[in-house]
Short mmCIF file of C-alpha atoms in Angstrom, two decimals:
data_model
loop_
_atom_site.label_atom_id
_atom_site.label_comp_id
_atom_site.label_asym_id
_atom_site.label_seq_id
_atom_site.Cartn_x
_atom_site.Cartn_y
_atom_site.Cartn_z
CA UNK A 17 0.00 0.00 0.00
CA UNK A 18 1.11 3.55 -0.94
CA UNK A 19 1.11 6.07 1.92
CA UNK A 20 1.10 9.58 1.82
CA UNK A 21 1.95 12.71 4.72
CA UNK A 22 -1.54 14.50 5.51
CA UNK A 23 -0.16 16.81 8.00
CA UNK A 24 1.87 15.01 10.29
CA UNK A 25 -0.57 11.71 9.96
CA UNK A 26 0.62 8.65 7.51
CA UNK A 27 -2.43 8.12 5.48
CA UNK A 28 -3.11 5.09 2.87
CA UNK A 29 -3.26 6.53 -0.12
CA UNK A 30 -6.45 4.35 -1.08
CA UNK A 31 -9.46 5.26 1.44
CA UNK A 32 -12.49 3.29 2.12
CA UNK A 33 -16.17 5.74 1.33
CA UNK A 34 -18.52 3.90 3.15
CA UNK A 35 -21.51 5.55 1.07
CA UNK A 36 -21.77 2.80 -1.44
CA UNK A 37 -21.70 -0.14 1.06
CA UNK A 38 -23.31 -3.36 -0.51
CA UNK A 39 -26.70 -3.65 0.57
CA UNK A 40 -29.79 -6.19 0.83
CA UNK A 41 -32.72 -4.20 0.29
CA UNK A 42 -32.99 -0.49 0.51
CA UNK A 43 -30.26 2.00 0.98
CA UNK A 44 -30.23 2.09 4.68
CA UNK A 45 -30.40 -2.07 4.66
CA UNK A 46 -26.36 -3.01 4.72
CA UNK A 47 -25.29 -5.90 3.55
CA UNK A 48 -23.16 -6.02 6.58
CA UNK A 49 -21.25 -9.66 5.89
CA UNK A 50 -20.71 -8.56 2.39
CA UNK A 51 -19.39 -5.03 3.57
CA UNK A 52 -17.44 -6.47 6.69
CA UNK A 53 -15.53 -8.68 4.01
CA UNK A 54 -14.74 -5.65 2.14
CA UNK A 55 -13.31 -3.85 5.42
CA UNK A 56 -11.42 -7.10 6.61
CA UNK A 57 -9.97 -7.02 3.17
CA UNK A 58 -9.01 -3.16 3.15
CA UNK A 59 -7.53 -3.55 6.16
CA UNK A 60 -5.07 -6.50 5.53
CA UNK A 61 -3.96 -4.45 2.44
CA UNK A 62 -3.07 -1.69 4.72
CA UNK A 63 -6.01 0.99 4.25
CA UNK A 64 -6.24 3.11 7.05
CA UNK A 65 -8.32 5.77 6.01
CA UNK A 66 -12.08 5.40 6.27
CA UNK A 67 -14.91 8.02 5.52
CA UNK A 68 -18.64 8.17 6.73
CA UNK A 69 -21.24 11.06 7.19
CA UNK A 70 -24.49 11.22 9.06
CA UNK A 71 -26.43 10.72 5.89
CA UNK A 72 -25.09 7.76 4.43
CA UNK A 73 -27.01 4.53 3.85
CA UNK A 74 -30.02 7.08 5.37
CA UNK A 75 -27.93 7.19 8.80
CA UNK A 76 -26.55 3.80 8.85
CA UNK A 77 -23.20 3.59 7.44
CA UNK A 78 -21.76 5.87 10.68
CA UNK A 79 -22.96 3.01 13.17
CA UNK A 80 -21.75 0.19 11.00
CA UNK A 81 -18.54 1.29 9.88
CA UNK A 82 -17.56 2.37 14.20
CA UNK A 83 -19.06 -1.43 14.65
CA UNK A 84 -16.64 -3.56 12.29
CA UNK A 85 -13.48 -1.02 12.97
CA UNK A 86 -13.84 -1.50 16.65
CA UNK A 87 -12.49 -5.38 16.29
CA UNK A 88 -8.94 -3.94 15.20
CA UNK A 89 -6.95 -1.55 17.31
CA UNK A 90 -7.56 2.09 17.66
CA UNK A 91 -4.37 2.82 16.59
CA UNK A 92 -4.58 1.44 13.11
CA UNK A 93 -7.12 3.08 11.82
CA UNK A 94 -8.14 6.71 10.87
CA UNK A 95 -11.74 7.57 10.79
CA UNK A 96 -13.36 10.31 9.41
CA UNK A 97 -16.99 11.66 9.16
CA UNK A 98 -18.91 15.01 8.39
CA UNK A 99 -21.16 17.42 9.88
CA UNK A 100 -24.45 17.78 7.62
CA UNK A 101 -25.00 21.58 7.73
CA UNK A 102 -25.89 21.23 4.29
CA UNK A 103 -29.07 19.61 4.77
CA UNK A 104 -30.53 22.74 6.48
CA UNK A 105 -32.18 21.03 9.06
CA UNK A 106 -35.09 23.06 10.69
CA UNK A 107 -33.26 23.79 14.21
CA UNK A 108 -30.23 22.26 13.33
CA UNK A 109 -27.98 22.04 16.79
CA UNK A 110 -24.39 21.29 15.61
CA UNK A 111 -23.28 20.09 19.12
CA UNK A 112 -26.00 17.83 19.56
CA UNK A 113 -25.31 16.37 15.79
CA UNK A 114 -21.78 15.82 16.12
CA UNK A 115 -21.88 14.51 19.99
CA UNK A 116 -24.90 11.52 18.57
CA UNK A 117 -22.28 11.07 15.76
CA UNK A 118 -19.45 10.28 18.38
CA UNK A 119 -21.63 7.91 20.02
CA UNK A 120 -22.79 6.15 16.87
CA UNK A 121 -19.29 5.46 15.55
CA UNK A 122 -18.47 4.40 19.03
CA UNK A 123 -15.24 6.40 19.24
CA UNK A 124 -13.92 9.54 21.48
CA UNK A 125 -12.64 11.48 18.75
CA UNK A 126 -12.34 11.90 14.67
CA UNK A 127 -9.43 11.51 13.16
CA UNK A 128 -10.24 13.70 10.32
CA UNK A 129 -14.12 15.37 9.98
CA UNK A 130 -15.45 17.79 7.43
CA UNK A 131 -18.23 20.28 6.83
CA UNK A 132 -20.11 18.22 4.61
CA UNK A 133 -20.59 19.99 1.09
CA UNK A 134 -19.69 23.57 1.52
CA UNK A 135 -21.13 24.88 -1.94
CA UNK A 136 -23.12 27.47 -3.53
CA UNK A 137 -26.33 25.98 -2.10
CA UNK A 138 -25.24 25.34 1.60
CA UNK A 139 -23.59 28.74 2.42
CA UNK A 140 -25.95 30.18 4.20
CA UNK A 141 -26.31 27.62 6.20
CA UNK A 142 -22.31 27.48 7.18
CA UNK A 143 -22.41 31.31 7.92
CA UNK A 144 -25.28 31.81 9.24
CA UNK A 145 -24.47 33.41 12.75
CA UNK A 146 -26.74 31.81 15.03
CA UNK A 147 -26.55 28.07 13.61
CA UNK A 148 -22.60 28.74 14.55
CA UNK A 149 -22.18 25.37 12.73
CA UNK A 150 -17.91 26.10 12.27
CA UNK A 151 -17.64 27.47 15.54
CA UNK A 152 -19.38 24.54 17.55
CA UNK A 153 -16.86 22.30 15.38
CA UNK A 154 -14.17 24.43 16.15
CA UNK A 155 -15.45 24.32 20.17
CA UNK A 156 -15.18 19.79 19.81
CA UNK A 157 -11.51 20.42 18.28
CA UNK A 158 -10.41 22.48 20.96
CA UNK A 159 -11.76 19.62 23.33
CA UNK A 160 -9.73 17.26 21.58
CA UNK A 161 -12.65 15.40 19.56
CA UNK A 162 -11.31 16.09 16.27
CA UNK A 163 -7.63 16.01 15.44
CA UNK A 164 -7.82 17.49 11.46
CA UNK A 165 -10.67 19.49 10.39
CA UNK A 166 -11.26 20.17 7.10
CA UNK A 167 -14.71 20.39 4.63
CA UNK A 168 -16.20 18.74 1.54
CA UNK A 169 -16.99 20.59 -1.70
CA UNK A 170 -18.69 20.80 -5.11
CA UNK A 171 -18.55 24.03 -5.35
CA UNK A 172 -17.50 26.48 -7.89
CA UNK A 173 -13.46 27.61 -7.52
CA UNK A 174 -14.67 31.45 -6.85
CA UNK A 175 -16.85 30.08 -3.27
CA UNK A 176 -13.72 28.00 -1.97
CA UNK A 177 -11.65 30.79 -2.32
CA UNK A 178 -13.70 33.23 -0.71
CA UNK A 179 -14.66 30.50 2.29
CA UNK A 180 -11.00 29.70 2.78
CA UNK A 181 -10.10 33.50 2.55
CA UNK A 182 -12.60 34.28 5.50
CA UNK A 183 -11.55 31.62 7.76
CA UNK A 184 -8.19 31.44 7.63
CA UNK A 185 -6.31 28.79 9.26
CA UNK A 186 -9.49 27.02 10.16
CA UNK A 187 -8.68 23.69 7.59
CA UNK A 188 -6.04 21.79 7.21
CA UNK A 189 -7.60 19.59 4.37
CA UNK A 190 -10.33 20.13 1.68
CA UNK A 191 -12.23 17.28 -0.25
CA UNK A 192 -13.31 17.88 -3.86
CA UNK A 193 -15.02 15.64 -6.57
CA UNK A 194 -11.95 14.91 -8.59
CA UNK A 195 -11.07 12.78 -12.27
CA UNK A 196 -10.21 12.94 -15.56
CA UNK A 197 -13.30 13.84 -16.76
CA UNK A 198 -14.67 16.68 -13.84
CA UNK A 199 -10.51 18.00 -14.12
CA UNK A 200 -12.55 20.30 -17.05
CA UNK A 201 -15.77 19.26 -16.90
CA UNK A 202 -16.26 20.54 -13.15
CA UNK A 203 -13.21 22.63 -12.97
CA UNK A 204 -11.49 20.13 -10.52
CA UNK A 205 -8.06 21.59 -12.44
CA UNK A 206 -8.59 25.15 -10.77
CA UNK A 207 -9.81 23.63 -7.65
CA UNK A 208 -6.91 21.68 -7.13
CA UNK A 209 -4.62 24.21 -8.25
CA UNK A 210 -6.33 26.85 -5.53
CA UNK A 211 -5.92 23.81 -2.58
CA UNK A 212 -2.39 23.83 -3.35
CA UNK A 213 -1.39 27.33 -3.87
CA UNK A 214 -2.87 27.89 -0.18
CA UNK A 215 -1.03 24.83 0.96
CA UNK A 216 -4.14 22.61 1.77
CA UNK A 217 -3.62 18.59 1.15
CA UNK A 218 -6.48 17.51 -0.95
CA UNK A 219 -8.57 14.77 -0.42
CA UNK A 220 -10.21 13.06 -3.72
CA UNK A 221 -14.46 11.75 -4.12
CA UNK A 222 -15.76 10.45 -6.91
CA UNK A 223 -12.11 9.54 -8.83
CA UNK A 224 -13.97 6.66 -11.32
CA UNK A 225 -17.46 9.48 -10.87
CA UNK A 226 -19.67 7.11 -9.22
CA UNK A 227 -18.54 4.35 -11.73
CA UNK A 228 -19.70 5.74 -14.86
CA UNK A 229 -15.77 6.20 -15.96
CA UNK A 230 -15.06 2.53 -14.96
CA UNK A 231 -17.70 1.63 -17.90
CA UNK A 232 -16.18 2.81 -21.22
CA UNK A 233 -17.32 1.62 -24.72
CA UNK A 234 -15.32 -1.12 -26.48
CA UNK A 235 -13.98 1.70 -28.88
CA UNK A 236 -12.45 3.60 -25.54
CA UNK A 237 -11.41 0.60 -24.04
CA UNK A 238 -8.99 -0.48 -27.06
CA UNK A 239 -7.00 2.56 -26.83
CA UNK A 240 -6.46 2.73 -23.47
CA UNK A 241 -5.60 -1.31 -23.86
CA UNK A 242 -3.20 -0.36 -26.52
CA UNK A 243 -1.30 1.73 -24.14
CA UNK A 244 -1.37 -0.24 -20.78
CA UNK A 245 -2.61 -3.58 -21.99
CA UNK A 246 -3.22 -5.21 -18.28
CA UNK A 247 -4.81 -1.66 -17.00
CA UNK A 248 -9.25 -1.54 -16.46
CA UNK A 249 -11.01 1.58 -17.19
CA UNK A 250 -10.84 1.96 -13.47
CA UNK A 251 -7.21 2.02 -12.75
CA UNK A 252 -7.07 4.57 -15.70
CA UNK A 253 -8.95 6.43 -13.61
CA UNK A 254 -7.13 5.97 -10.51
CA UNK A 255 -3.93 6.62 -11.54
CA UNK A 256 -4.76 9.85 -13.46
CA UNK A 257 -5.53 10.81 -9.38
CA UNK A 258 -2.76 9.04 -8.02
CA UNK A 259 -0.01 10.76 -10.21
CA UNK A 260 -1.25 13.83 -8.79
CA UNK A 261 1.13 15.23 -5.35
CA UNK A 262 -0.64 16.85 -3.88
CA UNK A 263 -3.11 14.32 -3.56
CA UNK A 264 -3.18 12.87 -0.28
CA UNK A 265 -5.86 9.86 0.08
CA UNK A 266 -8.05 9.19 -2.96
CA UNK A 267 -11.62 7.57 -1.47
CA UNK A 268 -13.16 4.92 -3.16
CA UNK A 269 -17.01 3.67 -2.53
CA UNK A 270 -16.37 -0.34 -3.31
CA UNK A 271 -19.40 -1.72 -2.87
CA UNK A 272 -17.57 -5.27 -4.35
CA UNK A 273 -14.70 -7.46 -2.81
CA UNK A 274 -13.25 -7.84 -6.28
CA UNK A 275 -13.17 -4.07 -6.48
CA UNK A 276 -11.36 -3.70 -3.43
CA UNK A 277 -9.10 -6.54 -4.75
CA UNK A 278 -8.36 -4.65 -7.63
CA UNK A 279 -8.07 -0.94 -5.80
CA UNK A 280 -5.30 -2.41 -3.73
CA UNK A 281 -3.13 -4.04 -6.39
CA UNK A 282 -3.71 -0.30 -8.40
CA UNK A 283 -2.53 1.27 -5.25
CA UNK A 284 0.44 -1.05 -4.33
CA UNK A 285 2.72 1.08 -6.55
CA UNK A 286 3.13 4.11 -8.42
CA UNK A 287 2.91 4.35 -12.40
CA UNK A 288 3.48 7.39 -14.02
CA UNK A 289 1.69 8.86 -16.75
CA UNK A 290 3.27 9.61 -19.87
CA UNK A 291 2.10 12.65 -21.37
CA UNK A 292 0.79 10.68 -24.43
CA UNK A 293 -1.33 8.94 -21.89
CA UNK A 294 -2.53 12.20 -20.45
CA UNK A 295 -3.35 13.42 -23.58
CA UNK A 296 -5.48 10.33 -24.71
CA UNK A 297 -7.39 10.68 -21.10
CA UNK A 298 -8.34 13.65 -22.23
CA UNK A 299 -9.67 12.88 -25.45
CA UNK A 300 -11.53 10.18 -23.96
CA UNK A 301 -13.27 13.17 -21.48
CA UNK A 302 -13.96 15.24 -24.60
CA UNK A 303 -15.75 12.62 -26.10
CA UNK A 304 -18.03 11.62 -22.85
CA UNK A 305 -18.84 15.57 -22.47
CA UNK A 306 -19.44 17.62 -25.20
CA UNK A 307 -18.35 21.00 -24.11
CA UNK A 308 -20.03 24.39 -26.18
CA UNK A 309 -17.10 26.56 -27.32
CA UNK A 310 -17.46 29.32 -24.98
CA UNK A 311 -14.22 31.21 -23.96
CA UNK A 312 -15.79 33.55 -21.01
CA UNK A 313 -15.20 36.67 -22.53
CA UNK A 314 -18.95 37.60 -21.11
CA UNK A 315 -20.25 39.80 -24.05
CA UNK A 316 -22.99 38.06 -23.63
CA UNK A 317 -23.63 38.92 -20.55
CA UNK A 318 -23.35 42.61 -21.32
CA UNK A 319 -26.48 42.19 -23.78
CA UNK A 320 -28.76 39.90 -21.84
CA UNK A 321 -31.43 41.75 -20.47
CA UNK A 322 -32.68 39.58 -18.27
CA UNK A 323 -29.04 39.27 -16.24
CA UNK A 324 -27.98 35.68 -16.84
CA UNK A 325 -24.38 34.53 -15.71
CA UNK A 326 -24.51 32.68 -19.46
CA UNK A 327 -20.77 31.67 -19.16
CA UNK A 328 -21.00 30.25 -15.54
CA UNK A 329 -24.61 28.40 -16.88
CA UNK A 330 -22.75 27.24 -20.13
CA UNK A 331 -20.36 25.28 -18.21
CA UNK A 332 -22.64 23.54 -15.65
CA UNK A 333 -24.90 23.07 -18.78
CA UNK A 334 -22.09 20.36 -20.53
CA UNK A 335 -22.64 18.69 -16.53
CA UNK A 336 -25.84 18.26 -16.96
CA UNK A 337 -26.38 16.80 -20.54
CA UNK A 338 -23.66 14.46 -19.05
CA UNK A 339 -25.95 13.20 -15.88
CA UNK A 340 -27.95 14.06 -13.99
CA UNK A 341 -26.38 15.27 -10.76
CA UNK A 342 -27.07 17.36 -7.81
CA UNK A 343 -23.69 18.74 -8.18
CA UNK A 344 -25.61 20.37 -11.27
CA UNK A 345 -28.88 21.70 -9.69
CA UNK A 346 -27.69 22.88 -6.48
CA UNK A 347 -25.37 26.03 -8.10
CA UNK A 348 -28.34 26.96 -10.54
CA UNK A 349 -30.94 26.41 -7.29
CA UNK A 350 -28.92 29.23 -5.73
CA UNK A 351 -28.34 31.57 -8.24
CA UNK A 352 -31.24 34.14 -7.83
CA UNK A 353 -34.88 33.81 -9.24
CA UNK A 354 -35.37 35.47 -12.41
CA UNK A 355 -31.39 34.05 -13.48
CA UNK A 356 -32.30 30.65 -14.42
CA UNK A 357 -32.19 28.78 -17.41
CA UNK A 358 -35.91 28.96 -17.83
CA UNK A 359 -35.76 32.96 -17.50
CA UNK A 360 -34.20 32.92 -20.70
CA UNK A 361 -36.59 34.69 -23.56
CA UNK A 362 -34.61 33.73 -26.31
CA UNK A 363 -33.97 37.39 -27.76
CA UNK A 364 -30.86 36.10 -29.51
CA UNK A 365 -29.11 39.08 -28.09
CA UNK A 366 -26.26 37.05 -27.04
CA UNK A 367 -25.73 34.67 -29.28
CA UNK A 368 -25.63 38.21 -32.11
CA UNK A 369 -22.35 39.24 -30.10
CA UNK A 370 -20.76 36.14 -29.39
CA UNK A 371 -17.43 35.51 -31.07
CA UNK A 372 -17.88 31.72 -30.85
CA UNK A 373 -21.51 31.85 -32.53
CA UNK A 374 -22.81 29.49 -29.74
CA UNK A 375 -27.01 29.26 -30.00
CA UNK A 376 -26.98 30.29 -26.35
CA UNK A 377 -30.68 30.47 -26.15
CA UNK A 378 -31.05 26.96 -27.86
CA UNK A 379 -28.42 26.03 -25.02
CA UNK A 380 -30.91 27.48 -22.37
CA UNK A 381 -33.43 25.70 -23.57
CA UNK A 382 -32.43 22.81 -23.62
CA UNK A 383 -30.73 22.99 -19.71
CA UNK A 384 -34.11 24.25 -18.61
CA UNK A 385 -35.78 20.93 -20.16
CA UNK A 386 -33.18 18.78 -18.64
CA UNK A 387 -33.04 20.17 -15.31
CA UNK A 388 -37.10 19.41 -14.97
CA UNK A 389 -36.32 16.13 -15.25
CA UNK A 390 -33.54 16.49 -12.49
CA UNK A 391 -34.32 15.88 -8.54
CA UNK A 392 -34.06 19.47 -6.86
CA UNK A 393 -31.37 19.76 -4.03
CA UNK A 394 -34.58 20.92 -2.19
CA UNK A 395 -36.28 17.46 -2.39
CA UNK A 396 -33.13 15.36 -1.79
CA UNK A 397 -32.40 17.31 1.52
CA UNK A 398 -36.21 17.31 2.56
CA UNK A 399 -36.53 13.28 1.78
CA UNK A 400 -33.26 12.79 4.02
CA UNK A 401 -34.68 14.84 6.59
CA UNK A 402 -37.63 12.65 6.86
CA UNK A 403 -36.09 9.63 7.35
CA UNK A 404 -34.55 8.01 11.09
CA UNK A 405 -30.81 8.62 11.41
CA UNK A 406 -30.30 6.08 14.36
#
């Protein structure tokens, strides 16, 4: 097993994501002889690093995953887990949430925990001044129940900059949604590059994006096997992450023993990427996402009369027509009323000024049809909220 420095702590450079557990039944129904086998088999590789949150497997996953680590030693293993301020509980208490999270996982302290999904649609939750969500976390650090604090993101590059700038100090560790797809696709490229100007270790979700990029068509497949014969579409995607150093524990949801199997031989060793292999990668992310040609030079927006942010829209628009995603409704959801891709008249205004002749309103039009069809952060937070996090 590769291990890597997170701030003084020696991390596996493979971590367990216990949000994808195997299950029998429903989501909150674990599979738990399926999923201690996974563990048992993490652990014997030399994993170390494993990652819950309150909502997984509808509150399960943090009970389960304190359960089966409790039969090895304290010492060797590092657990993390999140505080959901995202959710926007009515009368969230952040105390009371993270103390029932303590005694759920069994332990006395976190290794590592997060603010769960800082992003354009949780903000005001995170600052609002009487919630005092990062000051209550701040108040169980101090006390010695959390030994690395750091947050979870989807957000845009311009938020995590701005969060980071106005507490300063406060992280020591942020974890983004990061491949070779979402490196353009969701800006992970800036992201990353932000975390590590500001000296911040980052930890990596979604590297094979919820498996889609571990499923590639027979024509992808042969030139990736003409390259690294012996490699799956997984380890492709693993060791675009893995050849990244700043990178310090890339989390995997195996919901398989074979796939933890196979994540451990991938993470045994190093391989380096030539830049012939980088460049096919991202050839093979073109093709999965169809980008519009827009270059943000924001005439556009200087002509729209109804206000739209048409370059920041165009780029969660390629998301979207890729899957459907919260990480793609919850920045629209908070971008005002009247800004939306449905406020769009169609004037043509823009599309007359814009150098790269993109049919923005078609665009519009066409984002505002698919993001009907799309789950609203609204309704995901409101259906967790209704179910029992024992």
């Amino acid at each position: 097993m590769l291990y890597r420095d997170l701030n003084g702590t020696r991390v596996s450079a493979l971590g367990m994501g216990a949000m994808r557990l195997p299950t029998a039944g429903g989501p909150g129904c674990i599979d738990e002889l399926r999923a201690q086998e996974i563990i048992d088999c993490l652990m014997e590789g030399g994993v170390n690093y494993y990652d819950t949150a309150w909502s997984y497997h509808d509150g399960a996953s943090e009970r389960f995953l304190g359960r089966v680590l409790a039969r090895y030693p304290r010492e060797q293993w590092l657990l993390a887990s999140k505080m959901p301020g995202h959710e926007k509980t009515p009368n969230f208490d952040a105390r009371a949430t993270f103390c029932r999270q303590l005694e759920k996982c069994g332990v006395d302290y976190f290794d590592f925990y997060l603010l769960h999904n800082v992003c354009e649609n949780s903000i005001d939750a995170y600052l609002d001044e009487n919630l005092r969500i990062l000051d209550q976390v701040l108040e169980q650090k101090q006390a010695g129940h959390i030994r690395q604090l750091g947050f979870s993101s989807h957000a845009r590059p311009e938020l995590l900059r701005a969060y980071l700038e106005r507490y300063p100090g406060c992280f020591s560790f942020v974890q983004i949604q990061l491949n070779y797809l979402d490196w353009t696709l969701q800006q992970a490229r800036e992201k990353y590059e932000l975390l590590t100007q500001l000296g911040l270790p980052v930890l990596v979700m979604e590297p094979v994006r919820g498996g889609k990029l571990a499923q590639l068509s027979a024509e992808q497949m042969a030139k990736l096997q003409a390259r690294r014969p012996g490699w799956s579409a997984a380890e492709w995607a693993f060791r675009f992450v893995q050849q990244l150093p700043n990178v310090a524990v890339t989390l995997s949801g195996m919901s398989t023993l074979e796939q933890a199997q196979e994540n451990l031989k991938t993470f045994s060793q190093p391989e380096t990427l030539s830049p012939e292999e980088l460049a096919l990668l991202a050839e093979i992310a073109a093709s999965l996402a169809t980008k519009l040609p827009c270059t943000g030079c924001r005439y556009c927006c200087k002509s729209c009369p109804k206000g739209l942010d048409i370059p920041t829209l165009l780029d969660i628009y390629a998301d979207a027509q890729y899957a459907s995603s919260f990480s793609v409704t919850m920045p629209v959801e908070a971008m005002p009323e009247g800004r939306r891709p449905a406020d769009c008249i169609a004037c043509g205004a823009c599309s007359r000024v814009c150098p790269q002749n993109i049919d923005i309103p078609a665009a519009m039009a066409h984002f505002a049809a698919l993001l009907k069809e799309m789950p609203s952060w609204a309704e995901v937070t409101a259906q967790r909220n209704r179910l029992p996090r024992g």
